[in-house]
Amino acid sequence: MNFLEFDENGIPIDPGDDPHRSFEPSMDVSGNIAANIVMAEEEINARAIEARNYFNNLMHFEYEDLVGNGAFGIAVRVKWTGVGRSRRFIVKRARNEDSARELRHEIDIMAMGGKGVALAEKYAYEIDPADHTTYAQNLNGAAHIASVIAYEDDRRGGRRRRYQQWRLRSRFARRVASIFGRRVPSYFLVGLPGPSLALEYLENGTMDRFRKKLDENNDIVPNRILWRIFLCWADSKLEEFGNIPPSRLVHGDMHPGNMLFGTIGDFPEHDIVPPVKLIDFGLSFRNPVGVMWNISDIAKNMMWLIIQRLVPLGVWPLDYNDIVTEGAPLLDAQWAPKTRHLDPELLDILLRCLAQSPLDRPTLAQLLQVAKDAVQNRDQEYYGAEAFQESDVSIQRFVQQYIYDA
């Protein structure tokens, strides 16, 4: 069985074929596409220049680089300096009004506790402020979610007044605050037009970069690393949305580009592998089976990492132990070189997480129990002496090569 892969635009690629469309667009379509591309580039450049000029003229701030852009807008890296220390973070800005609505929604979910009006406008349901405040509290500061440094929601009143007050503070007062304060000034975004969101800078790259680097070297991911990444993602679902009462919130855009490696922290599962953190909640939404949806997304991304291809789901259903699973690539001979080393229990739980029926998927509590047990109790000896790639030394070298030095 041959499995299709998606290109960067979401278009299926036939194995061995040119990864581009096989037809030429009409002149009208081509002209519209070209015009939209030019307009997008102009908007991106304008927002980036605006951010550069703003931060380079703000005391103790330095604009460093444009690190990302797309339909959502732009992401720039900014450095904040003080005496003897500095800190980098990412500032997200909208490209236009359409993307501004998405960014406002992300601010609602990650920082404001859902108290803004964007959720009601976009999804047409009544906001429960207490419910959304719980989401925000769980999101910000969670070990597996990118931390919010600051945000500016342009729907809030008093923006101009707050900005003027901050700018009117004496140069000496602002310098003292920067030197002796332990946090980045809370209002440093108020001078930027439109909504903006500042997040911690995760310097070790995306899961997609990790996947591509593995593929370039024809390498596989050791089981002990896979279990730790799996636990990260299961923990992130628990931290984001809570499980009592069952959540209805779905991330909505979970893919390898929205998952980044942090740095090793004070957590048992991160003794040798840095945590994976989830970003970009602009497309999140609520659904009655949100937890089951998220569980499927976790397993899908695990499968993509293991086989190192972004294959679509739902195309090749497979009967497996009395359920129908969408994880057929994990059992197909085409990917055997990438999967034959897999821990049988990891393979089994991924196939069950990818069950077509949400009722056939394990619960979040079951995922956490299995993953935590594997992380805590499975060392090189568990996989056999010949499994040299599972040793602490091999894993440390693997992490250095594919995450820190990539």
GROMACS .gro file of C-alpha atoms in nm:
model
  406
    1MET     CA    1   0.000   0.000   0.000
    2ASN     CA    2   0.138   0.343  -0.094
    3PHE     CA    3   0.056   0.628   0.141
    4LEU     CA    4   0.033   0.983   0.020
    5GLU     CA    5   0.222   1.263   0.189
    6PHE     CA    6   0.114   1.625   0.212
    7ASP     CA    7   0.329   1.908   0.081
    8GLU     CA    8   0.367   2.234   0.274
    9ASN     CA    9   0.039   2.361   0.125
   10GLY     CA   10  -0.161   2.055   0.226
   11ILE     CA   11  -0.167   1.907  -0.127
   12PRO     CA   12  -0.127   1.525  -0.144
   13ILE     CA   13   0.196   1.413  -0.313
   14ASP     CA   14   0.206   1.082  -0.502
   15PRO     CA   15   0.525   0.885  -0.424
   16GLY     CA   16   0.782   0.953  -0.693
   17ASP     CA   17   0.588   1.236  -0.853
   18ASP     CA   18   0.676   1.602  -0.873
   19PRO     CA   19   0.550   1.759  -0.550
   20HIS     CA   20   0.375   2.041  -0.738
   21ARG     CA   21   0.038   2.077  -0.902
   22SER     CA   22   0.009   1.907  -1.241
   23PHE     CA   23  -0.193   2.187  -1.399
   24GLU     CA   24  -0.138   2.551  -1.473
   25PRO     CA   25  -0.389   2.794  -1.324
   26SER     CA   26  -0.585   3.018  -1.556
   27MET     CA   27  -0.455   3.366  -1.623
   28ASP     CA   28  -0.725   3.519  -1.404
   29VAL     CA   29  -0.653   3.283  -1.117
   30SER     CA   30  -0.279   3.324  -1.164
   31GLY     CA   31  -0.313   3.701  -1.162
   32ASN     CA   32  -0.521   3.697  -0.844
   33ILE     CA   33  -0.274   3.466  -0.673
   34ALA     CA   34   0.017   3.691  -0.771
   35ALA     CA   35  -0.168   4.001  -0.650
   36ASN     CA   36  -0.250   3.835  -0.318
   37ILE     CA   37   0.111   3.727  -0.272
   38VAL     CA   38   0.235   4.080  -0.336
   39MET     CA   39  -0.023   4.222  -0.096
   40ALA     CA   40   0.070   3.968   0.171
   41GLU     CA   41   0.441   4.047   0.134
   42GLU     CA   42   0.370   4.418   0.161
   43GLU     CA   43   0.163   4.367   0.476
   44ILE     CA   44   0.425   4.141   0.632
   45ASN     CA   45   0.707   4.384   0.553
   46ALA     CA   46   0.507   4.677   0.685
   47ARG     CA   47   0.428   4.501   1.016
   48ALA     CA   48   0.791   4.388   1.055
   49ILE     CA   49   0.932   4.737   0.988
   50GLU     CA   50   0.678   4.883   1.228
   51ALA     CA   51   0.787   4.638   1.499
   52ARG     CA   52   1.157   4.699   1.431
   53ASN     CA   53   1.122   5.076   1.458
   54TYR     CA   54   0.910   5.047   1.771
   55PHE     CA   55   1.138   4.817   1.970
   56ASN     CA   56   1.463   4.977   1.859
   57ASN     CA   57   1.335   5.305   2.001
   58LEU     CA   58   1.219   5.152   2.329
   59MET     CA   59   1.462   5.160   2.619
   60HIS     CA   60   1.621   4.822   2.695
   61PHE     CA   61   1.457   4.653   2.398
   62GLU     CA   62   1.617   4.533   2.075
   63TYR     CA   63   1.446   4.404   1.764
   64GLU     CA   64   1.640   4.101   1.639
   65ASP     CA   65   1.466   3.922   1.354
   66LEU     CA   66   1.150   3.824   1.171
   67VAL     CA   67   1.122   3.455   1.262
   68GLY     CA   68   0.788   3.359   1.110
   69ASN     CA   69   0.504   3.480   0.891
   70GLY     CA   70   0.192   3.342   0.733
   71ALA     CA   71  -0.181   3.389   0.710
   72PHE     CA   72  -0.192   3.470   1.083
   73GLY     CA   73   0.054   3.760   1.055
   74ILE     CA   74   0.413   3.782   1.174
   75ALA     CA   75   0.630   3.666   1.462
   76VAL     CA   76   0.940   3.866   1.553
   77ARG     CA   77   1.216   3.793   1.801
   78VAL     CA   78   1.284   4.071   2.051
   79LYS     CA   79   1.550   4.101   2.320
   80TRP     CA   80   1.500   4.273   2.653
   81THR     CA   81   1.817   4.374   2.836
   82GLY     CA   82   1.891   4.476   3.193
   83VAL     CA   83   2.200   4.494   3.409
   84GLY     CA   84   2.370   4.154   3.394
   85ARG     CA   85   2.086   3.972   3.223
   86SER     CA   86   1.881   3.962   2.906
   87ARG     CA   87   1.578   3.776   2.782
   88ARG     CA   88   1.441   3.691   2.440
   89PHE     CA   89   1.078   3.649   2.352
   90ILE     CA   90   0.852   3.624   2.049
   91VAL     CA   91   0.599   3.894   1.962
   92LYS     CA   92   0.307   3.794   1.740
   93ARG     CA   93   0.126   4.062   1.540
   94ALA     CA   94  -0.166   4.041   1.301
   95ARG     CA   95  -0.112   4.098   0.930
   96ASN     CA   96  -0.456   4.247   0.866
   97GLU     CA   97  -0.802   4.259   1.021
   98ASP     CA   98  -0.885   3.900   0.926
   99SER     CA   99  -0.579   3.767   1.105
  100ALA     CA  100  -0.638   4.014   1.389
  101ARG     CA  101  -0.958   3.827   1.478
  102GLU     CA  102  -0.759   3.504   1.504
  103LEU     CA  103  -0.495   3.667   1.724
  104ARG     CA  104  -0.761   3.820   1.950
  105HIS     CA  105  -0.908   3.475   1.991
  106GLU     CA  106  -0.568   3.338   2.088
  107ILE     CA  107  -0.532   3.617   2.345
  108ASP     CA  108  -0.878   3.527   2.476
  109ILE     CA  109  -0.776   3.167   2.532
  110MET     CA  110  -0.415   3.206   2.646
  111ALA     CA  111  -0.415   3.527   2.846
  112MET     CA  112  -0.755   3.685   2.910
  113GLY     CA  113  -0.949   3.386   3.033
  114GLY     CA  114  -1.202   3.415   2.751
  115LYS     CA  115  -1.348   3.742   2.874
  116GLY     CA  116  -1.321   3.911   2.534
  117VAL     CA  117  -1.597   3.918   2.279
  118ALA     CA  118  -1.413   3.737   2.001
  119LEU     CA  119  -1.525   3.390   2.106
  120ALA     CA  120  -1.892   3.483   2.103
  121GLU     CA  121  -1.858   3.663   1.771
  122LYS     CA  122  -1.676   3.376   1.604
  123TYR     CA  123  -1.846   3.069   1.749
  124ALA     CA  124  -2.188   3.208   1.848
  125TYR     CA  125  -2.217   3.058   2.193
  126GLU     CA  126  -2.255   3.215   2.533
  127ILE     CA  127  -1.928   3.276   2.713
  128ASP     CA  128  -1.889   3.137   3.062
  129PRO     CA  129  -1.619   3.367   3.210
  130ALA     CA  130  -1.536   3.125   3.492
  131ASP     CA  131  -1.493   2.839   3.246
  132HIS     CA  132  -1.258   3.037   3.022
  133THR     CA  133  -1.064   3.180   3.314
  134THR     CA  134  -0.985   2.820   3.409
  135TYR     CA  135  -0.848   2.762   3.059
  136ALA     CA  136  -0.627   3.070   3.079
  137GLN     CA  137  -0.494   2.984   3.423
  138ASN     CA  138  -0.410   2.633   3.305
  139LEU     CA  139  -0.251   2.756   2.983
  140ASN     CA  140  -0.025   3.029   3.111
  141GLY     CA  141   0.259   2.888   3.316
  142ALA     CA  142   0.193   2.524   3.226
  143ALA     CA  143   0.509   2.323   3.173
  144HIS     CA  144   0.414   2.213   2.822
  145ILE     CA  145   0.254   2.532   2.692
  146ALA     CA  146   0.448   2.839   2.575
  147SER     CA  147   0.428   3.103   2.849
  148VAL     CA  148   0.263   3.439   2.789
  149ILE     CA  149   0.498   3.728   2.870
  150ALA     CA  150   0.257   4.009   2.787
  151TYR     CA  151  -0.035   4.088   2.560
  152GLU     CA  152  -0.223   4.387   2.428
  153ASP     CA  153  -0.584   4.345   2.328
  154ASP     CA  154  -0.696   4.643   2.121
  155ARG     CA  155  -1.061   4.589   2.224
  156ARG     CA  156  -0.988   4.702   2.578
  157GLY     CA  157  -1.054   5.063   2.671
  158GLY     CA  158  -0.786   5.303   2.788
  159ARG     CA  159  -0.512   5.178   2.556
  160ARG     CA  160  -0.402   5.526   2.449
  161ARG     CA  161  -0.412   5.654   2.807
  162ARG     CA  162  -0.202   5.363   2.936
  163TYR     CA  163   0.050   5.413   2.656
  164GLN     CA  164   0.082   5.785   2.723
  165GLN     CA  165   0.125   5.728   3.095
  166TRP     CA  166   0.397   5.471   3.034
  167ARG     CA  167   0.583   5.692   2.786
  168LEU     CA  168   0.557   5.994   3.015
  169ARG     CA  169   0.736   5.821   3.298
  170SER     CA  170   1.075   5.977   3.348
  171ARG     CA  171   1.372   5.817   3.178
  172PHE     CA  172   1.527   5.761   3.520
  173ALA     CA  173   1.217   5.587   3.656
  174ARG     CA  174   1.198   5.354   3.358
  175ARG     CA  175   1.568   5.274   3.389
  176VAL     CA  176   1.534   5.193   3.759
  177ALA     CA  177   1.234   4.971   3.685
  178SER     CA  178   1.427   4.787   3.414
  179ILE     CA  179   1.736   4.736   3.630
  180PHE     CA  180   1.572   4.625   3.951
  181GLY     CA  181   1.247   4.477   3.826
  182ARG     CA  182   1.238   4.101   3.779
  183ARG     CA  183   0.985   4.107   3.497
  184VAL     CA  184   0.962   4.259   3.154
  185PRO     CA  185   0.755   4.582   3.182
  186SER     CA  186   0.392   4.477   3.154
  187TYR     CA  187   0.286   4.754   2.914
  188PHE     CA  188   0.567   4.732   2.662
  189LEU     CA  189   0.330   4.633   2.378
  190VAL     CA  190   0.082   4.919   2.416
  191GLY     CA  191   0.248   5.137   2.151
  192LEU     CA  192   0.200   4.882   1.873
  193PRO     CA  193  -0.120   4.919   1.668
  194GLY     CA  194  -0.362   4.627   1.676
  195PRO     CA  195  -0.355   4.319   1.898
  196SER     CA  196  -0.020   4.167   1.995
  197LEU     CA  197   0.098   3.875   2.204
  198ALA     CA  198   0.445   3.816   2.354
  199LEU     CA  199   0.547   3.457   2.428
  200GLU     CA  200   0.858   3.294   2.567
  201TYR     CA  201   1.127   3.223   2.308
  202LEU     CA  202   1.182   2.850   2.255
  203GLU     CA  203   1.526   2.829   2.102
  204ASN     CA  204   1.554   2.461   2.018
  205GLY     CA  205   1.329   2.455   1.714
  206THR     CA  206   1.009   2.290   1.603
  207MET     CA  207   0.908   1.927   1.592
  208ASP     CA  208   0.892   1.963   1.214
  209ARG     CA  209   1.260   2.061   1.197
  210PHE     CA  210   1.338   1.763   1.419
  211ARG     CA  211   1.141   1.529   1.191
  212LYS     CA  212   1.309   1.656   0.874
  213LYS     CA  213   1.656   1.628   1.026
  214LEU     CA  214   1.587   1.266   1.119
  215ASP     CA  215   1.468   1.192   0.767
  216GLU     CA  216   1.778   1.352   0.612
  217ASN     CA  217   1.997   1.120   0.819
  218ASN     CA  218   1.772   0.813   0.778
  219ASP     CA  219   1.762   0.778   1.156
  220ILE     CA  220   1.496   0.657   1.400
  221VAL     CA  221   1.373   0.795   1.732
  222PRO     CA  222   1.461   0.580   2.037
  223ASN     CA  223   1.164   0.448   2.235
  224ARG     CA  224   1.269   0.628   2.553
  225ILE     CA  225   1.252   0.960   2.369
  226LEU     CA  226   0.919   0.874   2.206
  227TRP     CA  227   0.764   0.790   2.543
  228ARG     CA  228   0.881   1.123   2.687
  229ILE     CA  229   0.745   1.322   2.395
  230PHE     CA  230   0.417   1.130   2.419
  231LEU     CA  231   0.397   1.214   2.790
  232CYS     CA  232   0.466   1.581   2.711
  233TRP     CA  233   0.173   1.596   2.472
  234ALA     CA  234  -0.061   1.408   2.703
  235ASP     CA  235   0.039   1.639   2.989
  236SER     CA  236  -0.016   1.943   2.767
  237LYS     CA  237  -0.374   1.835   2.701
  238LEU     CA  238  -0.436   1.798   3.073
  239GLU     CA  239  -0.271   2.133   3.151
  240GLU     CA  240  -0.444   2.325   2.874
  241PHE     CA  241  -0.797   2.221   2.913
  242GLY     CA  242  -0.828   2.030   3.238
  243ASN     CA  243  -1.008   1.699   3.267
  244ILE     CA  244  -1.257   1.767   3.548
  245PRO     CA  245  -1.513   1.847   3.420
  246PRO     CA  246  -1.438   1.702   3.073
  247SER     CA  247  -1.320   1.979   2.843
  248ARG     CA  248  -1.471   2.075   2.511
  249LEU     CA  249  -1.180   2.285   2.388
  250VAL     CA  250  -0.984   2.160   2.085
  251HIS     CA  251  -0.650   2.312   1.981
  252GLY     CA  252  -0.757   2.298   1.617
  253ASP     CA  253  -0.414   2.340   1.459
  254MET     CA  254  -0.191   2.076   1.615
  255HIS     CA  255   0.092   2.000   1.374
  256PRO     CA  256   0.473   1.970   1.401
  257GLY     CA  257   0.524   2.340   1.325
  258ASN     CA  258   0.326   2.437   1.636
  259MET     CA  259   0.531   2.221   1.872
  260LEU     CA  260   0.869   2.345   1.991
  261PHE     CA  261   1.141   2.211   2.217
  262GLY     CA  262   1.210   2.400   2.537
  263THR     CA  263   1.502   2.343   2.773
  264ILE     CA  264   1.550   2.067   3.027
  265GLY     CA  265   1.358   2.151   3.343
  266ASP     CA  266   1.300   2.013   3.689
  267PHE     CA  267   1.069   1.734   3.577
  268PRO     CA  268   1.151   1.360   3.590
  269GLU     CA  269   1.045   1.306   3.229
  270HIS     CA  270   1.287   1.578   3.115
  271ASP     CA  271   1.603   1.442   3.272
  272ILE     CA  272   1.754   1.368   2.930
  273VAL     CA  273   1.503   1.509   2.680
  274PRO     CA  274   1.383   1.872   2.675
  275PRO     CA  275   1.008   1.933   2.705
  276VAL     CA  276   0.792   1.989   2.400
  277LYS     CA  277   0.569   2.296   2.423
  278LEU     CA  278   0.256   2.374   2.226
  279ILE     CA  279   0.191   2.715   2.070
  280ASP     CA  280  -0.070   2.892   1.854
  281PHE     CA  281  -0.425   2.868   1.986
  282GLY     CA  282  -0.574   3.103   1.727
  283LEU     CA  283  -0.788   2.829   1.571
  284SER     CA  284  -0.897   2.659   1.894
  285PHE     CA  285  -1.265   2.581   1.935
  286ARG     CA  286  -1.501   2.390   2.158
  287ASN     CA  287  -1.652   2.053   2.076
  288PRO     CA  288  -1.855   1.805   2.286
  289VAL     CA  289  -1.586   1.539   2.232
  290GLY     CA  290  -1.291   1.776   2.260
  291VAL     CA  291  -1.078   1.542   2.474
  292MET     CA  292  -1.115   1.256   2.226
  293TRP     CA  293  -1.033   1.491   1.939
  294ASN     CA  294  -0.714   1.603   2.115
  295ILE     CA  295  -0.614   1.242   2.187
  296SER     CA  296  -0.638   1.162   1.816
  297ASP     CA  297  -0.427   1.470   1.736
  298ILE     CA  298  -0.159   1.358   1.982
  299ALA     CA  299  -0.137   1.013   1.823
  300LYS     CA  300  -0.140   1.156   1.471
  301ASN     CA  301   0.163   1.371   1.547
  302MET     CA  302   0.339   1.079   1.714
  303MET     CA  303   0.281   0.870   1.401
  304TRP     CA  304   0.415   1.148   1.179
  305LEU     CA  305   0.728   1.172   1.394
  306ILE     CA  306   0.786   0.796   1.389
  307ILE     CA  307   0.746   0.744   1.013
  308GLN     CA  308   0.881   1.096   0.937
  309ARG     CA  309   0.606   1.171   0.685
  310LEU     CA  310   0.292   1.384   0.707
  311VAL     CA  311   0.042   1.129   0.581
  312PRO     CA  312  -0.333   1.208   0.599
  313LEU     CA  313  -0.573   1.023   0.825
  314GLY     CA  314  -0.897   0.852   0.732
  315VAL     CA  315  -0.782   0.725   0.392
  316TRP     CA  316  -0.675   0.371   0.488
  317PRO     CA  317  -0.894   0.240   0.775
  318LEU     CA  318  -0.764  -0.084   0.921
  319ASP     CA  319  -0.923  -0.350   1.144
  320TYR     CA  320  -0.713  -0.389   1.458
  321ASN     CA  321  -0.810  -0.586   1.770
  322ASP     CA  322  -1.185  -0.533   1.728
  323ILE     CA  323  -1.156  -0.163   1.640
  324VAL     CA  324  -1.110   0.032   1.318
  325THR     CA  325  -0.795   0.243   1.336
  326GLU     CA  326  -0.654   0.515   1.111
  327GLY     CA  327  -0.299   0.424   1.210
  328ALA     CA  328  -0.243   0.186   0.918
  329PRO     CA  329   0.096   0.343   0.824
  330LEU     CA  330   0.237   0.221   1.157
  331LEU     CA  331   0.175  -0.139   1.048
  332ASP     CA  332   0.254  -0.115   0.679
  333ALA     CA  333   0.571  -0.270   0.534
  334GLN     CA  334   0.646   0.061   0.359
  335TRP     CA  335   0.745   0.214   0.693
  336ALA     CA  336   0.890  -0.099   0.857
  337PRO     CA  337   1.246   0.044   0.876
  338LYS     CA  338   1.107   0.326   1.092
  339THR     CA  339   0.868   0.119   1.304
  340ARG     CA  340   1.018  -0.226   1.361
  341HIS     CA  341   1.200  -0.107   1.675
  342LEU     CA  342   0.884   0.034   1.838
  343ASP     CA  343   0.788  -0.067   2.189
  344PRO     CA  344   0.481  -0.293   2.132
  345GLU     CA  345   0.286  -0.112   2.404
  346LEU     CA  346   0.354   0.226   2.245
  347LEU     CA  347   0.245   0.093   1.906
  348ASP     CA  348  -0.074  -0.051   2.058
  349ILE     CA  349  -0.179   0.264   2.238
  350LEU     CA  350  -0.113   0.482   1.931
  351LEU     CA  351  -0.328   0.255   1.715
  352ARG     CA  352  -0.607   0.275   1.974
  353CYS     CA  353  -0.575   0.654   2.001
  354LEU     CA  354  -0.626   0.666   1.623
  355ALA     CA  355  -0.949   0.464   1.639
  356GLN     CA  356  -1.214   0.601   1.404
  357SER     CA  357  -1.474   0.590   1.680
  358PRO     CA  358  -1.397   0.823   1.973
  359LEU     CA  359  -1.555   0.563   2.203
  360ASP     CA  360  -1.278   0.316   2.113
  361ARG     CA  361  -0.998   0.553   2.214
  362PRO     CA  362  -0.832   0.538   2.557
  363THR     CA  363  -0.904   0.812   2.808
  364LEU     CA  364  -0.657   1.087   2.888
  365ALA     CA  365  -0.604   0.933   3.233
  366GLN     CA  366  -0.516   0.599   3.073
  367LEU     CA  367  -0.266   0.768   2.840
  368LEU     CA  368  -0.098   0.944   3.129
  369GLN     CA  369  -0.077   0.627   3.336
  370VAL     CA  370   0.082   0.423   3.056
  371ALA     CA  371   0.323   0.699   2.949
  372LYS     CA  372   0.436   0.782   3.303
  373ASP     CA  373   0.500   0.416   3.378
  374ALA     CA  374   0.711   0.380   3.063
  375VAL     CA  375   0.914   0.695   3.135
  376GLN     CA  376   0.981   0.598   3.495
  377ASN     CA  377   1.049   0.227   3.457
  378ARG     CA  378   1.187   0.152   3.111
  379ASP     CA  379   1.561   0.190   3.065
  380GLN     CA  380   1.806   0.032   2.820
  381GLU     CA  381   1.787  -0.303   2.999
  382TYR     CA  382   1.412  -0.318   2.940
  383TYR     CA  383   1.470  -0.311   2.564
  384GLY     CA  384   1.763  -0.552   2.573
  385ALA     CA  385   2.138  -0.506   2.572
  386GLU     CA  386   2.143  -0.491   2.192
  387ALA     CA  387   1.923  -0.179   2.198
  388PHE     CA  388   2.228   0.048   2.221
  389GLN     CA  389   2.026   0.348   2.098
  390GLU     CA  390   1.825   0.334   2.424
  391SER     CA  391   2.124   0.396   2.655
  392ASP     CA  392   2.157   0.728   2.838
  393VAL     CA  393   2.478   0.809   2.651
  394SER     CA  394   2.323   0.737   2.310
  395ILE     CA  395   2.015   0.942   2.390
  396GLN     CA  396   2.224   1.236   2.509
  397ARG     CA  397   2.419   1.228   2.182
  398PHE     CA  398   2.094   1.195   1.986
  399VAL     CA  399   1.939   1.498   2.160
  400GLN     CA  400   2.254   1.702   2.107
  401GLN     CA  401   2.268   1.618   1.735
  402TYR     CA  402   1.903   1.652   1.641
  403ILE     CA  403   1.770   1.913   1.885
  404TYR     CA  404   2.043   2.134   2.029
  405ASP     CA  405   2.279   2.138   1.728
  406ALA     CA  406   2.018   2.117   1.452
   0.00000   0.00000   0.00000
